[in-house]
PDB file of C-alpha atoms in Angstrom:
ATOM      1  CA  UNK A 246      75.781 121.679  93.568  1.00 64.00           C
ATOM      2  CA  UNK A 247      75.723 117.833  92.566  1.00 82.00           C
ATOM      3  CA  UNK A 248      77.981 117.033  95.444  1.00 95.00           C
ATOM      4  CA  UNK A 249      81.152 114.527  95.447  1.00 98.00           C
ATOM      5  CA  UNK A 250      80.375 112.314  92.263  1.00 98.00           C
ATOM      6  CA  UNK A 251      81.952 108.957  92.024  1.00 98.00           C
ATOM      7  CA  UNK A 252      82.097 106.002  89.614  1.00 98.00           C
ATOM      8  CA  UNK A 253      81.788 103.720  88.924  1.00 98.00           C
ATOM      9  CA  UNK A 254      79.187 102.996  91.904  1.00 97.00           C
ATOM     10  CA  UNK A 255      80.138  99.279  91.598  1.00 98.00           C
ATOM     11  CA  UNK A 256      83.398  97.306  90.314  1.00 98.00           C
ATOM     12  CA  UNK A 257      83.201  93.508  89.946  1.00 98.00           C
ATOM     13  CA  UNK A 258      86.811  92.017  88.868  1.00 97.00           C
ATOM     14  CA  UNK A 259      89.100  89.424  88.973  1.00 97.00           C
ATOM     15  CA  UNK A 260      92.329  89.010  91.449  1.00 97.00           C
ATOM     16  CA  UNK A 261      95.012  90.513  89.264  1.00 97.00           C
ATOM     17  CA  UNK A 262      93.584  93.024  86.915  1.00 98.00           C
ATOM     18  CA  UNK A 263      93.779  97.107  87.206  1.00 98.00           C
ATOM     19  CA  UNK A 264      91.142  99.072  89.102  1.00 98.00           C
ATOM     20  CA  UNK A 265      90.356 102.847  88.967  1.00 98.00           C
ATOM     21  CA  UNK A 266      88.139 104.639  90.732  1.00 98.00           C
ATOM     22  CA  UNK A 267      87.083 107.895  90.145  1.00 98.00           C
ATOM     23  CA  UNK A 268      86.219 111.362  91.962  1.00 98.00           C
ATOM     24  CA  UNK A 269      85.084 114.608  91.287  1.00 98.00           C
ATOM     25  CA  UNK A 270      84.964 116.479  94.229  1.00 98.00           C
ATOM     26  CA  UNK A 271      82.452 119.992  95.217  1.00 97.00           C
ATOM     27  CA  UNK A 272      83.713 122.953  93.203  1.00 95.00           C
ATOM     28  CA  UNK A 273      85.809 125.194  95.546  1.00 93.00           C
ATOM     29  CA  UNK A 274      87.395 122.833  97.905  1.00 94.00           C
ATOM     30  CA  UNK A 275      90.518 122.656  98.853  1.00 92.00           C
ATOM     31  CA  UNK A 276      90.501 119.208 100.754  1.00 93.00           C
ATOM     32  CA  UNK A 277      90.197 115.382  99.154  1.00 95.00           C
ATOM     33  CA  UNK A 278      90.103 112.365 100.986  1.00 95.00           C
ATOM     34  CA  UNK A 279      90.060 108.658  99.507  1.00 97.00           C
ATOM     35  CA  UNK A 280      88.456 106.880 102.592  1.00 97.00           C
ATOM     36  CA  UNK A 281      88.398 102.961 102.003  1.00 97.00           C
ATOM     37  CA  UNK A 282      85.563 100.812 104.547  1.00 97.00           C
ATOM     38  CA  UNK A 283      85.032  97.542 105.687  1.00 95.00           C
ATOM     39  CA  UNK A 284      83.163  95.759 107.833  1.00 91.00           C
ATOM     40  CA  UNK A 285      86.425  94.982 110.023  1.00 90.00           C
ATOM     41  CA  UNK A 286      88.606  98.207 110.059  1.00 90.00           C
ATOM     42  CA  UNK A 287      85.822 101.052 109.407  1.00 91.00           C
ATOM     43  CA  UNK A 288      86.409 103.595 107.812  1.00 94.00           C
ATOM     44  CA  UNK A 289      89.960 103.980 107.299  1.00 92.00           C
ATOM     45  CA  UNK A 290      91.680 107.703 105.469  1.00 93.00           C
ATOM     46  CA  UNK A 291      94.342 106.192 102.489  1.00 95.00           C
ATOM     47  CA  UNK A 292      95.315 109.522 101.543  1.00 95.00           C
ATOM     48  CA  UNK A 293      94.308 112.823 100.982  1.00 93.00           C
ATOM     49  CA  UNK A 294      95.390 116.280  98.802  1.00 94.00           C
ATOM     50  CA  UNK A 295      95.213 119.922  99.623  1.00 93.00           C
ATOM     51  CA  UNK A 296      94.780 122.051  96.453  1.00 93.00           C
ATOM     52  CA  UNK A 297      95.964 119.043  94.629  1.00 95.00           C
ATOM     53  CA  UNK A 298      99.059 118.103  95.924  1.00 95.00           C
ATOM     54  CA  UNK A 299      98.938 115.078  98.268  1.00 95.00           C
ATOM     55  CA  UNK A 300      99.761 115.831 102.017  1.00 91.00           C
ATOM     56  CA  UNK A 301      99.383 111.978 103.686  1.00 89.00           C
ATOM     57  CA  UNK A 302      99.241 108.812 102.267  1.00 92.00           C
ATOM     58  CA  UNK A 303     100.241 107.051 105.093  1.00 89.00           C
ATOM     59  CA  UNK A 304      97.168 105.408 105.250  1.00 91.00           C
ATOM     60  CA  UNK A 305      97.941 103.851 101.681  1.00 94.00           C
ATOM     61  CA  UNK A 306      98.087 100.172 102.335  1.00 87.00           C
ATOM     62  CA  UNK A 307     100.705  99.001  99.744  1.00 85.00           C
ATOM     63  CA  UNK A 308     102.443 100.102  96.777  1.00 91.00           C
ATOM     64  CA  UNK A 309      99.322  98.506  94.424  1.00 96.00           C
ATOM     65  CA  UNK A 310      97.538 101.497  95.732  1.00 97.00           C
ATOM     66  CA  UNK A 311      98.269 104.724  93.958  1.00 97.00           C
ATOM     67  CA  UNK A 312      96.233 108.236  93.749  1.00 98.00           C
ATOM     68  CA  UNK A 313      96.438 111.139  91.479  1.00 97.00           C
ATOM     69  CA  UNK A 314      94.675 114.179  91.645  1.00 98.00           C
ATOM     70  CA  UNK A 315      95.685 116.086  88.098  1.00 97.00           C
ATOM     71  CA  UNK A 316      93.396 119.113  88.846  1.00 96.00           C
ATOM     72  CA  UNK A 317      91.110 120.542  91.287  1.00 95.00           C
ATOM     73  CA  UNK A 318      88.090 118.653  89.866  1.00 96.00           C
ATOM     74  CA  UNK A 319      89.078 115.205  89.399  1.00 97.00           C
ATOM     75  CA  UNK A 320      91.268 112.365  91.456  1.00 98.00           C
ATOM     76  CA  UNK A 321      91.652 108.966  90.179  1.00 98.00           C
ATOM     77  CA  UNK A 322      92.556 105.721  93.539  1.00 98.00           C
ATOM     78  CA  UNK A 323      93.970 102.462  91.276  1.00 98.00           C
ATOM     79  CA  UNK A 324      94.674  99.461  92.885  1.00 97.00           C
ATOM     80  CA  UNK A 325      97.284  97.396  90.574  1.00 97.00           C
ATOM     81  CA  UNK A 326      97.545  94.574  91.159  1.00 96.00           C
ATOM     82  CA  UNK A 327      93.844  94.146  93.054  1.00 97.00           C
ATOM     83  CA  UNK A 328      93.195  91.205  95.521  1.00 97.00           C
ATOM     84  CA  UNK A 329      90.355  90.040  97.017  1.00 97.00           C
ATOM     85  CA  UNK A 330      91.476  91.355 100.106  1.00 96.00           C
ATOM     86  CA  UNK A 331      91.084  94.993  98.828  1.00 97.00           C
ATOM     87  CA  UNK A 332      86.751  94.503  98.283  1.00 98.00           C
ATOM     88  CA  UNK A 333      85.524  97.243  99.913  1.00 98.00           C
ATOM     89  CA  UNK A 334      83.606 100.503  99.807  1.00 98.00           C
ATOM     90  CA  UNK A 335      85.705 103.074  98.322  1.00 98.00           C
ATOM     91  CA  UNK A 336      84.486 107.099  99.447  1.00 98.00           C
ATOM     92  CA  UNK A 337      86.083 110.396  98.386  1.00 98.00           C
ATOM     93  CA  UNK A 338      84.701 113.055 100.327  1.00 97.00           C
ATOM     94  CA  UNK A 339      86.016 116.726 100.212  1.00 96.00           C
ATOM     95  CA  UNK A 340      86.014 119.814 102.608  1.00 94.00           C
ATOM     96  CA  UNK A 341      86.272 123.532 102.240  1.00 90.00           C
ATOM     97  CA  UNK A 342      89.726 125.365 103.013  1.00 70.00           C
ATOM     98  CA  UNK A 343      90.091 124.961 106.721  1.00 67.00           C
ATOM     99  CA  UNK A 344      90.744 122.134 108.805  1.00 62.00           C
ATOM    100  CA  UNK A 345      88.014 121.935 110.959  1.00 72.00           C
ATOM    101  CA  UNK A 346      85.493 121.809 107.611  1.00 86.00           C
ATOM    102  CA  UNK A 347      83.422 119.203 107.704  1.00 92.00           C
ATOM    103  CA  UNK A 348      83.233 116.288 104.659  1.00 95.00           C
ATOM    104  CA  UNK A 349      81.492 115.925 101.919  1.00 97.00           C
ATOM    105  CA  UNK A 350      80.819 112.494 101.093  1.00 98.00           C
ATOM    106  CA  UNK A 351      80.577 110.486  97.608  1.00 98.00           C
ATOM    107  CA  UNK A 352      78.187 107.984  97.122  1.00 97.00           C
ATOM    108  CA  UNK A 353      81.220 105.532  97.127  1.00 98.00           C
ATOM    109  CA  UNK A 354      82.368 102.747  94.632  1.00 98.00           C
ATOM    110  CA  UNK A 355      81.386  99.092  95.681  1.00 98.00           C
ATOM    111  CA  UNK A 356      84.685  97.292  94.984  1.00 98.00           C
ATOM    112  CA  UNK A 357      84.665  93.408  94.734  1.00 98.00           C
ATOM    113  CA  UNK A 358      87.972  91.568  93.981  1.00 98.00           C
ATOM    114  CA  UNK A 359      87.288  87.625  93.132  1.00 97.00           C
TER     115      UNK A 359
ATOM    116  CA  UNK B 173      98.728 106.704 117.361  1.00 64.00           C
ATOM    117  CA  UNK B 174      95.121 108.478 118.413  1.00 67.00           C
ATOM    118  CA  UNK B 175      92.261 106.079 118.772  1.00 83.00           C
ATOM    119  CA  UNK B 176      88.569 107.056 118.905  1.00 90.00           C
ATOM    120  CA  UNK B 177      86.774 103.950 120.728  1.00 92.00           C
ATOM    121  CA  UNK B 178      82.619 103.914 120.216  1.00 96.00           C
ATOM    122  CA  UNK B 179      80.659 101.939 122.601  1.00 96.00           C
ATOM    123  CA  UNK B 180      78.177 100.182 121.989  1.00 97.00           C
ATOM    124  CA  UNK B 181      78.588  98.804 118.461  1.00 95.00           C
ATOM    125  CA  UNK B 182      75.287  97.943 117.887  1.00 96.00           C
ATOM    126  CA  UNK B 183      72.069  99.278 119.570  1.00 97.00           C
ATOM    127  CA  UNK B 184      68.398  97.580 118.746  1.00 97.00           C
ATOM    128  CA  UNK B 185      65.858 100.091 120.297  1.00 97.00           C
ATOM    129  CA  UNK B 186      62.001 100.090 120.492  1.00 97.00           C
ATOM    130  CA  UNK B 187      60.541 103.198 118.364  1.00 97.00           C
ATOM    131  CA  UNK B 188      59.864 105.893 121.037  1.00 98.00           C
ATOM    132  CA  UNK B 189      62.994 104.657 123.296  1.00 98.00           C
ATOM    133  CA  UNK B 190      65.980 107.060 124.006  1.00 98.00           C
ATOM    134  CA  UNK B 191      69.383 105.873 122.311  1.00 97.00           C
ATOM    135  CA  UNK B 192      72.710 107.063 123.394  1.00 98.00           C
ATOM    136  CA  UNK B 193      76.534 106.558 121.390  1.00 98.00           C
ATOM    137  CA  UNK B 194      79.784 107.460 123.242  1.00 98.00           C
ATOM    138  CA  UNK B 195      83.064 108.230 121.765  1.00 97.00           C
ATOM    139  CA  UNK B 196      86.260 108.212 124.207  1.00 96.00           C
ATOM    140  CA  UNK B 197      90.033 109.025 122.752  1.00 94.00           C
ATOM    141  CA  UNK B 198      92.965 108.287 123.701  1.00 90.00           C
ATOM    142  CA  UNK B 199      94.052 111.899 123.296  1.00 91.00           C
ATOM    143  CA  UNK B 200      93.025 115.097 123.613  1.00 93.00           C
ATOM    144  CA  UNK B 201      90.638 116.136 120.196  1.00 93.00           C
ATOM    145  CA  UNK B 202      90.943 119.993 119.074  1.00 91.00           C
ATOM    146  CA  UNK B 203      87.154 118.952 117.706  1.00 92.00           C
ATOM    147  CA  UNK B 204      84.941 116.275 117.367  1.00 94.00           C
ATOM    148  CA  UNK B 205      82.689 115.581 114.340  1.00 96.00           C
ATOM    149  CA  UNK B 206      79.507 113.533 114.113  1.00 98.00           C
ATOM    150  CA  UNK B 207      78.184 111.514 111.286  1.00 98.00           C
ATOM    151  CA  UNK B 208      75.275 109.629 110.210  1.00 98.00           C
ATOM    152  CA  UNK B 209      75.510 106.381 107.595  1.00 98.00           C
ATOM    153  CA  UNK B 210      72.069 105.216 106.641  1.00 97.00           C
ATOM    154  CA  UNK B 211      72.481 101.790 105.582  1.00 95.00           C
ATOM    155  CA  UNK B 212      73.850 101.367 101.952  1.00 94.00           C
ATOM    156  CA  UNK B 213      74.673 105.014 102.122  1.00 97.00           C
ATOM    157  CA  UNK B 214      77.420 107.480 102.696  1.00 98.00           C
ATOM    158  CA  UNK B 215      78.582 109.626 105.951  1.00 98.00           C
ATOM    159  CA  UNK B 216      76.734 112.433 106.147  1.00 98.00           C
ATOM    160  CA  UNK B 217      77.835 115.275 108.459  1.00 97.00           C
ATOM    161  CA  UNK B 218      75.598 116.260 111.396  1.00 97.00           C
ATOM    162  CA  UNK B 219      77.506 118.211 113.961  1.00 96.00           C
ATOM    163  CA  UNK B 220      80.793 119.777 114.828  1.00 95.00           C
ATOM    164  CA  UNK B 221      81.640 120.601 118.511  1.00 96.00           C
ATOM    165  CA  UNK B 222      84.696 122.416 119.558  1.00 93.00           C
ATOM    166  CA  UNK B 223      84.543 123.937 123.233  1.00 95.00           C
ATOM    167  CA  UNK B 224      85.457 121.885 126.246  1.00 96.00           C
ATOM    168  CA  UNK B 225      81.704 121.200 127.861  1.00 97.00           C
ATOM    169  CA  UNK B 226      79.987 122.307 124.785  1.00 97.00           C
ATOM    170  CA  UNK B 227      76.091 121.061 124.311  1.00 98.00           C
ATOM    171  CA  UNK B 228      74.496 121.120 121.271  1.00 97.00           C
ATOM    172  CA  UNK B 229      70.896 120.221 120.070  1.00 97.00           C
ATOM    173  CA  UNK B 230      69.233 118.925 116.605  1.00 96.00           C
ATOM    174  CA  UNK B 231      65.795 118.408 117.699  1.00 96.00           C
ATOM    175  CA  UNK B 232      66.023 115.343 119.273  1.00 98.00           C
ATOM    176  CA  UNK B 233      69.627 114.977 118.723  1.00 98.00           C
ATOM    177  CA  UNK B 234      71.763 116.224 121.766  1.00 98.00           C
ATOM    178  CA  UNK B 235      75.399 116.035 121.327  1.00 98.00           C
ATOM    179  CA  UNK B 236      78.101 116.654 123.987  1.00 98.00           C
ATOM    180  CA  UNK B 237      81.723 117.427 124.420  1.00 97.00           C
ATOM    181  CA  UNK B 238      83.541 116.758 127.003  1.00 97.00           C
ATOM    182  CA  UNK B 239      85.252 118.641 129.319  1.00 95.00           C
ATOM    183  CA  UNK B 240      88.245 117.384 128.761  1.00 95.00           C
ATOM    184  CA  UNK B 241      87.828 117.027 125.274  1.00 95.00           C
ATOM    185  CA  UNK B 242      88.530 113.542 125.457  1.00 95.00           C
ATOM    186  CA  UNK B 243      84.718 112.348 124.732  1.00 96.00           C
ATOM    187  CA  UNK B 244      81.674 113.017 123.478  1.00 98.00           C
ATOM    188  CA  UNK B 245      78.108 111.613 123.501  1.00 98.00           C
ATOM    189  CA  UNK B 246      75.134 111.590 120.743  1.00 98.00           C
ATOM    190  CA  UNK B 247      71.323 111.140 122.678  1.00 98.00           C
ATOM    191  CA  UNK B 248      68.611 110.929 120.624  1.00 98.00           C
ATOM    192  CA  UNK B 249      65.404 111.107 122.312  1.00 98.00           C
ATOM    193  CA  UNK B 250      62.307 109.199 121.505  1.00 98.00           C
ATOM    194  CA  UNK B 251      63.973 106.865 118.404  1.00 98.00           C
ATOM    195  CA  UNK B 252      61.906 106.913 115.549  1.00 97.00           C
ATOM    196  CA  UNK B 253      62.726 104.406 112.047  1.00 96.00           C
ATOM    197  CA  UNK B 254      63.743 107.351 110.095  1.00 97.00           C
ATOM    198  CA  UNK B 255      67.246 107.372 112.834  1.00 98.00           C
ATOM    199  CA  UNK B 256      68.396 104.016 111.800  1.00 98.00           C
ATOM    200  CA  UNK B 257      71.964 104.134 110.697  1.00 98.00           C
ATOM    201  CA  UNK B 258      75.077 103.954 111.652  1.00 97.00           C
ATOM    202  CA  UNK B 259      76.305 107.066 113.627  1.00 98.00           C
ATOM    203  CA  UNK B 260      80.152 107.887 113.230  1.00 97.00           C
ATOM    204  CA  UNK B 261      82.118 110.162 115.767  1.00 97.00           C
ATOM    205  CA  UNK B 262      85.009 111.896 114.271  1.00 95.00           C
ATOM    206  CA  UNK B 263      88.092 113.737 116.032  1.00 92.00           C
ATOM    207  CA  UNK B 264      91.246 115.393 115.329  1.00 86.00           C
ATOM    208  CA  UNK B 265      93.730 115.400 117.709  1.00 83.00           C
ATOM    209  CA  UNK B 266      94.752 119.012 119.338  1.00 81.00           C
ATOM    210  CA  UNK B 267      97.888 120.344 118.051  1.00 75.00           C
ATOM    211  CA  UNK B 268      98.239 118.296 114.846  1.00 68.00           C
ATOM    212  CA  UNK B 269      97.721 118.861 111.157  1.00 63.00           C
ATOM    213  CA  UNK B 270      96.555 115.046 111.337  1.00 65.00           C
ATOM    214  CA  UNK B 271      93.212 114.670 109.720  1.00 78.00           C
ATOM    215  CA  UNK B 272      90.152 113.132 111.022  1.00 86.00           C
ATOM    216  CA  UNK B 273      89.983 109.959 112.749  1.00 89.00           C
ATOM    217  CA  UNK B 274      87.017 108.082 112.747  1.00 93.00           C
ATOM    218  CA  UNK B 275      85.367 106.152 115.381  1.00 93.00           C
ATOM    219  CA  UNK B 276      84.334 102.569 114.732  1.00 93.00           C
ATOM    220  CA  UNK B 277      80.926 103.491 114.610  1.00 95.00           C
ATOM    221  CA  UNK B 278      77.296 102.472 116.532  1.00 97.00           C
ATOM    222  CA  UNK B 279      74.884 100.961 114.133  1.00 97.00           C
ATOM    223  CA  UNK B 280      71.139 101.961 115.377  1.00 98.00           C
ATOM    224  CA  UNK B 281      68.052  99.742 114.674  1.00 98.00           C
ATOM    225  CA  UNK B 282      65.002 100.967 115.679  1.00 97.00           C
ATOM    226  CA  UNK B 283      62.409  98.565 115.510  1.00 95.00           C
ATOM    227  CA  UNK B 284      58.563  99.926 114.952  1.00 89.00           C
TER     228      UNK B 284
END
C-alpha cells in the first residue's frame, strides 16, 4: 500500500488567493483527519470524516477553511481567503474502523501564505 | 477541554545516555498513543497502551501507562542518532467519541 498520499508537498502563495490541498487516504479506512501544525500550537485536529461524512470540525479555525471528502479515496482542505497566518504543515492521516486505530500519516503539504 | 501536557520540550542527550518523555492529562485517557516525528517528517505511530499500569517494550523503547490512566512515560535506553525526533503522546479521553488529542511534543537530539 502507498500509504496517505498528499499534494501538493509544498504551496507558496500570496495573502488572498484560494488554496487546496489534497488527500488520498489508505484503501479501507473508515477514519480521515486534516491535522494542521505549527511551531506554536502543535499539532492541532481541524476536522475529520467517518466513511465520508464529516463528524467534527470544531477544530476548523474560520469559515475560510472548508473540507470535502466526495468519496472514500479522496478529501480536498481549501483555505479561501488564505493569510499568512494560516502557513503551516498541513497532514491527513487516516485509521481503520475503530476508534482506538492508530493513524496513518501523509507526508503533509508545506503551506506558506505571503 | 482535555489537555495532554509533555515535559520536557526539548531534550539534548549524549549518544549512549538514557532519555525519558512524560505525558500528564488533565483527564482520565481510555488510551494513550505514542508517536515519533523525525525532523521534516510525518507522525509515525509507535505504540498504543490501554490497561491502567500497562508496560510495554520496543527494544530500547519502554513505554508506560499509568495507573490512573492519567500519564504515561516513553524511556529509551542508551540514545543512539537514529532516535532523534520529536516524540508525540496521544490520548483520548475515557467515555468520549472525542478523537485524539495530541501532546505538545519532546523534540530529542542526540548528539554523537
Amino acid at each position: 500500500d502507498a500509504g496517505v498520499i498528499q499534494s501538493p508537498r509544498h504551496e507558496v502563495t500570496e495573502m488572498g488567493q484560494e488554496v487546496t490541498l489534497r488527500c488520498k487516504p489508505i484503501s479501507g479506512h473508515d477514519y480521515l483527519f486534516w491535522y494542521r501544525q505549527t511551531m506554536m500550537r502543535g499539532l492541532e485536529l481541524l476536522i475529520y470524516f467517518n466513511n465520508n461524512v464529516p463528524i467534527d470540525d470544531s477544530g476548523m479555525p474560520e469559515d475560510r477553511f472548508s473540507a470535502k471528502m466526495p468519496n472514500a479515496s479522496f478529501s480536498t482542505l481549501k483555505i479561501q481567503p488564505s493569510e499568512p497566518r494560516d502557513s503551516a504543515v498541513y497532514f491527513c492521516a487516516s485509521s481503520p474502523g475503530h476508534m482506538g486505530s492508530p493513524l496513518h500519516f501523509g507526508n503533509g503539504t508545506r503551506l506558506t501564505v505571503t | 477541554g482535555q489537555q495532554v501536557m509533555q515535559i520536557p520540550q526539548y531534550q539534548h542527550v549524549q549518544e549512549g545516555e538514557d532519555f525519558t518523555t512524560y505525558c500528564n492529562s488533565s483527564t482520565t485517557l481510555s488510551n494513550i498513543q505514542w508517536y515519533k516525528q523525525r525532523p521534516g517528517g510525518h507522525p509515525v505511530f509507535l505504540i498504543q497502551l490501554v490497561k491502567s499500569g500497562e508496560v510495554k517494550k520496543q527494544k530500547r523503547l519502554t513505554f508506560q501507562f499509568g495507573e490512573a490512566k492519567k500519564n504515561s512515560s516513553l524511556h529509551i535506553t542508551a540514545t543512539q542518532t537514529t532516535d532523534v525526533g520529536t516524540y508525540f503522546c496521544a490520548g483520548r479521553p475515557s467515555g468520549s467519541a472525542r478523537q485524539l488529542t495530541f501532546g505538545s511534543g519532546t523534540q530529542l537530539t542526540v548528539l554523537p
